[in-house]
Short mmCIF file of C-alpha atoms and ligand atoms in Angstrom, two decimals:
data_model
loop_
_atom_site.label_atom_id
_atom_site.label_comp_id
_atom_site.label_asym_id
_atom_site.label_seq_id
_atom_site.Cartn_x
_atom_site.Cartn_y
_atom_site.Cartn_z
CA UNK A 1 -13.57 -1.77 -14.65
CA UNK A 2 -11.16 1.41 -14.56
CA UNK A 3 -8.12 2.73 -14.31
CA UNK A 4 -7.55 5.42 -11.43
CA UNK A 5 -5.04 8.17 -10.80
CA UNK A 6 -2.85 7.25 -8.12
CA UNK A 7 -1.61 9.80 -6.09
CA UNK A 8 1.98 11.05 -5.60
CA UNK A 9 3.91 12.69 -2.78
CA UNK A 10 3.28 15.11 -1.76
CA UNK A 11 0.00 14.97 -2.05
CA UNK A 12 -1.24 15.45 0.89
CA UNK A 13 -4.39 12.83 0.64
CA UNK A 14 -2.08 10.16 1.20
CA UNK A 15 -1.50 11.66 4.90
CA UNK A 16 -5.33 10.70 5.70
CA UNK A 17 -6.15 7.99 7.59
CA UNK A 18 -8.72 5.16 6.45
CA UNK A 19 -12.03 4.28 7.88
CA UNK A 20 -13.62 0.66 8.13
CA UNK A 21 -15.45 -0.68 5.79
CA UNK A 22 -18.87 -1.43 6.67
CA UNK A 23 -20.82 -2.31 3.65
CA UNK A 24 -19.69 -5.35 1.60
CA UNK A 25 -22.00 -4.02 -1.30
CA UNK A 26 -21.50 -3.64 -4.85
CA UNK A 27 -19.34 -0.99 -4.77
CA UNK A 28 -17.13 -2.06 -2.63
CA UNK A 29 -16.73 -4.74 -4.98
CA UNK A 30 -16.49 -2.36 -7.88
CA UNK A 31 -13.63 -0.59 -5.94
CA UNK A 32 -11.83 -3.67 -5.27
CA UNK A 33 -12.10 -4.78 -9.20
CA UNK A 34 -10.60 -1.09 -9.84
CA UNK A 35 -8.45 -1.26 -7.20
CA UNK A 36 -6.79 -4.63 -9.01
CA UNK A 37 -6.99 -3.42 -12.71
CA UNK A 38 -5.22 -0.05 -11.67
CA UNK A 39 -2.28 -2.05 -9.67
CA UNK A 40 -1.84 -4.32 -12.60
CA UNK A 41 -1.77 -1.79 -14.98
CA UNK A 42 1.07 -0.14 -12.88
CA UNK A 43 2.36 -2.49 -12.70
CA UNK A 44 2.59 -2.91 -8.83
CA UNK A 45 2.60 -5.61 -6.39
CA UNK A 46 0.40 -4.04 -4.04
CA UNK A 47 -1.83 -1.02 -3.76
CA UNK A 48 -3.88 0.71 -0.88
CA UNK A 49 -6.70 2.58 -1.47
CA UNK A 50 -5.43 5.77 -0.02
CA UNK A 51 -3.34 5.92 -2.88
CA UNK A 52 -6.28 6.31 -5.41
CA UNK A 53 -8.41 9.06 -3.27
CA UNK A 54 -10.28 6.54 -0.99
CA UNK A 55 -10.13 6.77 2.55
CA UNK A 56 -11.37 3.34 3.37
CA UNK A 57 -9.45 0.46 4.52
CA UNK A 58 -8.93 -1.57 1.07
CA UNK A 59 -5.81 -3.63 0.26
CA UNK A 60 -5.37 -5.20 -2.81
CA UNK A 61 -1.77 -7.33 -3.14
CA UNK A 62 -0.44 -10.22 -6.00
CA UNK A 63 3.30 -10.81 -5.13
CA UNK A 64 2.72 -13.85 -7.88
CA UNK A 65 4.88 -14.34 -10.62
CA UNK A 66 2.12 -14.90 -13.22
CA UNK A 67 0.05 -11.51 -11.77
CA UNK A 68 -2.64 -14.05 -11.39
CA UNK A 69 -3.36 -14.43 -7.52
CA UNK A 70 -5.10 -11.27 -5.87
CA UNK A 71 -5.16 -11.09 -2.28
CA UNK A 72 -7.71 -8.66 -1.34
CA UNK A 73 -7.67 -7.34 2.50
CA UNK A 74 -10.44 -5.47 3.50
CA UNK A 75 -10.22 -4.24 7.67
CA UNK A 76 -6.83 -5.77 8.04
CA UNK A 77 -5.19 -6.25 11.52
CA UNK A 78 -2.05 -7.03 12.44
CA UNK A 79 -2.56 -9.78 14.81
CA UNK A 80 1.67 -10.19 15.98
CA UNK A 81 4.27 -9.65 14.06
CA UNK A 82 8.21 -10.56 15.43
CA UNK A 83 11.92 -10.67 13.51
CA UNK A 84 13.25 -7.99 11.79
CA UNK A 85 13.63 -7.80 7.62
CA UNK A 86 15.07 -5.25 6.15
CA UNK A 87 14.21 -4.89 2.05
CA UNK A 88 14.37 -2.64 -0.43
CA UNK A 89 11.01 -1.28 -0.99
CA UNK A 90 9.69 1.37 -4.19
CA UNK A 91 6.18 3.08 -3.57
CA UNK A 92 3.95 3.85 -6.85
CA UNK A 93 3.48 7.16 -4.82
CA UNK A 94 6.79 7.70 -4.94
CA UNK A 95 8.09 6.81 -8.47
CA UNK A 96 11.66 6.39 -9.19
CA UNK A 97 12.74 6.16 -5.07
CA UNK A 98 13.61 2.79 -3.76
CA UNK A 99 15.22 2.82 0.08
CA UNK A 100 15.44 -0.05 2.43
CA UNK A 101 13.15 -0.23 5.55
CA UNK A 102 12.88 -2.09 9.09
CA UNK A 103 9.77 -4.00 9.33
CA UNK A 104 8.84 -7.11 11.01
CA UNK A 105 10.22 -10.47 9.69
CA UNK A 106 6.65 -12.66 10.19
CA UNK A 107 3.36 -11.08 10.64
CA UNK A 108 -0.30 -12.46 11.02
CA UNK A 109 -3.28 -10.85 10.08
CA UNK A 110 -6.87 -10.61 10.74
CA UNK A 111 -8.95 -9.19 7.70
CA UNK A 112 -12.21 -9.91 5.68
CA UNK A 113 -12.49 -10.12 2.23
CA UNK A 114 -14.86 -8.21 -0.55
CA UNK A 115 -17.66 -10.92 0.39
CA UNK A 116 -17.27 -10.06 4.39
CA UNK A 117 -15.49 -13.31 5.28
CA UNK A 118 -13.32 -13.43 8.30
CA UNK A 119 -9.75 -14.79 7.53
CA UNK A 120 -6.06 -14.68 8.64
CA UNK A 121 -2.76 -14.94 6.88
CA UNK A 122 0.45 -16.02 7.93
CA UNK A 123 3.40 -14.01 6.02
CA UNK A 124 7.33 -13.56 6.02
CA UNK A 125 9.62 -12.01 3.19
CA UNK A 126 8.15 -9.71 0.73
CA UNK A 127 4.62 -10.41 1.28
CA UNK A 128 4.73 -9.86 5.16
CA UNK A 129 6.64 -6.20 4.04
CA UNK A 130 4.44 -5.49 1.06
CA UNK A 131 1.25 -6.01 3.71
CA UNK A 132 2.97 -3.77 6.44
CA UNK A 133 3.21 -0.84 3.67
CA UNK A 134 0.08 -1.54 2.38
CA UNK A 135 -1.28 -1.11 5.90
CA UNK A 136 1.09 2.49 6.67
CA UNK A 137 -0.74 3.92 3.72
CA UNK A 138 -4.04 3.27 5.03
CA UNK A 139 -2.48 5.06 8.62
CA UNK A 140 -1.75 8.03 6.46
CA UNK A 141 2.33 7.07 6.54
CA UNK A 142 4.23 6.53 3.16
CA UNK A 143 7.41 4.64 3.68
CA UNK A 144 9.90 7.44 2.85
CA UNK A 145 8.71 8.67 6.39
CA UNK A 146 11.39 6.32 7.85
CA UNK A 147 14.01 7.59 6.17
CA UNK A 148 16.66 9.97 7.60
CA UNK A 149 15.62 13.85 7.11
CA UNK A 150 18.03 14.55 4.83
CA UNK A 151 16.98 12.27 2.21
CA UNK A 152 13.26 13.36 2.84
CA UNK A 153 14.13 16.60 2.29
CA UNK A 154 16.02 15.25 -1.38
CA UNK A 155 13.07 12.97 -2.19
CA UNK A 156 10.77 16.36 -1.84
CA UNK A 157 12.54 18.08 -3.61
CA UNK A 158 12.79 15.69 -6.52
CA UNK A 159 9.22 14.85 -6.54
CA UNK A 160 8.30 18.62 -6.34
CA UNK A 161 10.17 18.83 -9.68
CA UNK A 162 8.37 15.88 -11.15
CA UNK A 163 5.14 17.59 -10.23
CA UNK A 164 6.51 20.55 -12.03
CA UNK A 165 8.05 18.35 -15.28
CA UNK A 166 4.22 17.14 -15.66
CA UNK A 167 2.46 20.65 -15.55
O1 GNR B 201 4.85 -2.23 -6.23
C1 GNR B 201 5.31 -2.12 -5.08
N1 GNR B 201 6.45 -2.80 -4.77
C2 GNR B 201 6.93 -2.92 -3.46
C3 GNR B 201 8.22 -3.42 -3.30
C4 GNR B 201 8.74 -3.57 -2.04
C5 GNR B 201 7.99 -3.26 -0.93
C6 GNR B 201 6.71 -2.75 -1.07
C7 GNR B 201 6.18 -2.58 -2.35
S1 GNR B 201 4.56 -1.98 -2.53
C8 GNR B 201 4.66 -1.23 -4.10
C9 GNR B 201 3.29 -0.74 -4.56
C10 GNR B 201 2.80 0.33 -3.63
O2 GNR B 201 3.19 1.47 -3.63
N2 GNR B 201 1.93 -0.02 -2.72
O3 GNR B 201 1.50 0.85 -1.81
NI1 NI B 202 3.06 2.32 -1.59
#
């Protein structure tokens, strides 16, 4: 197992969209084991693999209290989705920024897991937004990108001079 890097705006690897998986080998398992470590370590609820360099279509997610209930979301599909929630959401891409965003209340998704298996999940609240940001960064979108301009333009700015602060 490892830790990776995980990315930070503006880095512009996190504006690439993700491919489907399409071998449920070994190292796709070996991803998804990294994948997990690296989100705990964050610590994060959820992590997409865009964020770590990979442009495949990998979710990992554990909204559990006790960190000890991975879902892993390989292909995912958003099946329907209706209501509107509105939640405060932070990005481990963007560190230190935490804005609210209009998603959809209940979603249900289609995905397969590391082993290939067909399922679908059923969720509301902070799972059902945690899975809908999970699946923008696979898109290429980070969730700052539906924010007003002007506080774009301030969260650039301010993670341009974190760049700078870690040179
Ligand atoms: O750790 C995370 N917390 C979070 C809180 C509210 C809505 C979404 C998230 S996902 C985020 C981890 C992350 O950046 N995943 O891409
Ligand atoms: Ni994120």
């Amino acid at each position: 197992m490892a830790i990776m890097k995980i990315l930070q705006y503006p880095d512009e690897r996190l504006h690439l969209v993700a491919s489907r998986v399409d071998a449920f080998d070994e190292g796709l398992k070996t991803t998804v084991a990294d994948m997990l470590e690296t989100m705990y370590a964050a610590p994060g609820i959820g992590l997409a693999a865009t964020q770590v360099g990979i442009q495949k279509q990998i979710i990992v997610i554990d909204i559990s209290e006790n960190r000890d209930d991975p879902i892993v979301l390989v292909n995912p599909e958003i099946v329907s989705k209706n209501g509107k929630s509105t939640l405060e959401e932070g990005c481990l891409s963007v560190p230190g920024i935490y804005e609210t965003v209009d998603r959809a209340e209940n979603i249900e998704v289609r995905a397969v897991d590391e082993n290939g298996r067909d399922f679908e999940i059923r969720a509301h609240g902070l799972l059902s937004v945690c899975i809908q940001h999970e699946i923008d960064h696979l898109k290429g979108r980070v969730f700052i990108e539906y924010l007003s301009r002007l506080k774009q333009t301030r969260i650039l700015a301010k993670m341009k001079k974190l760049a700078r602060e870690r040179m």
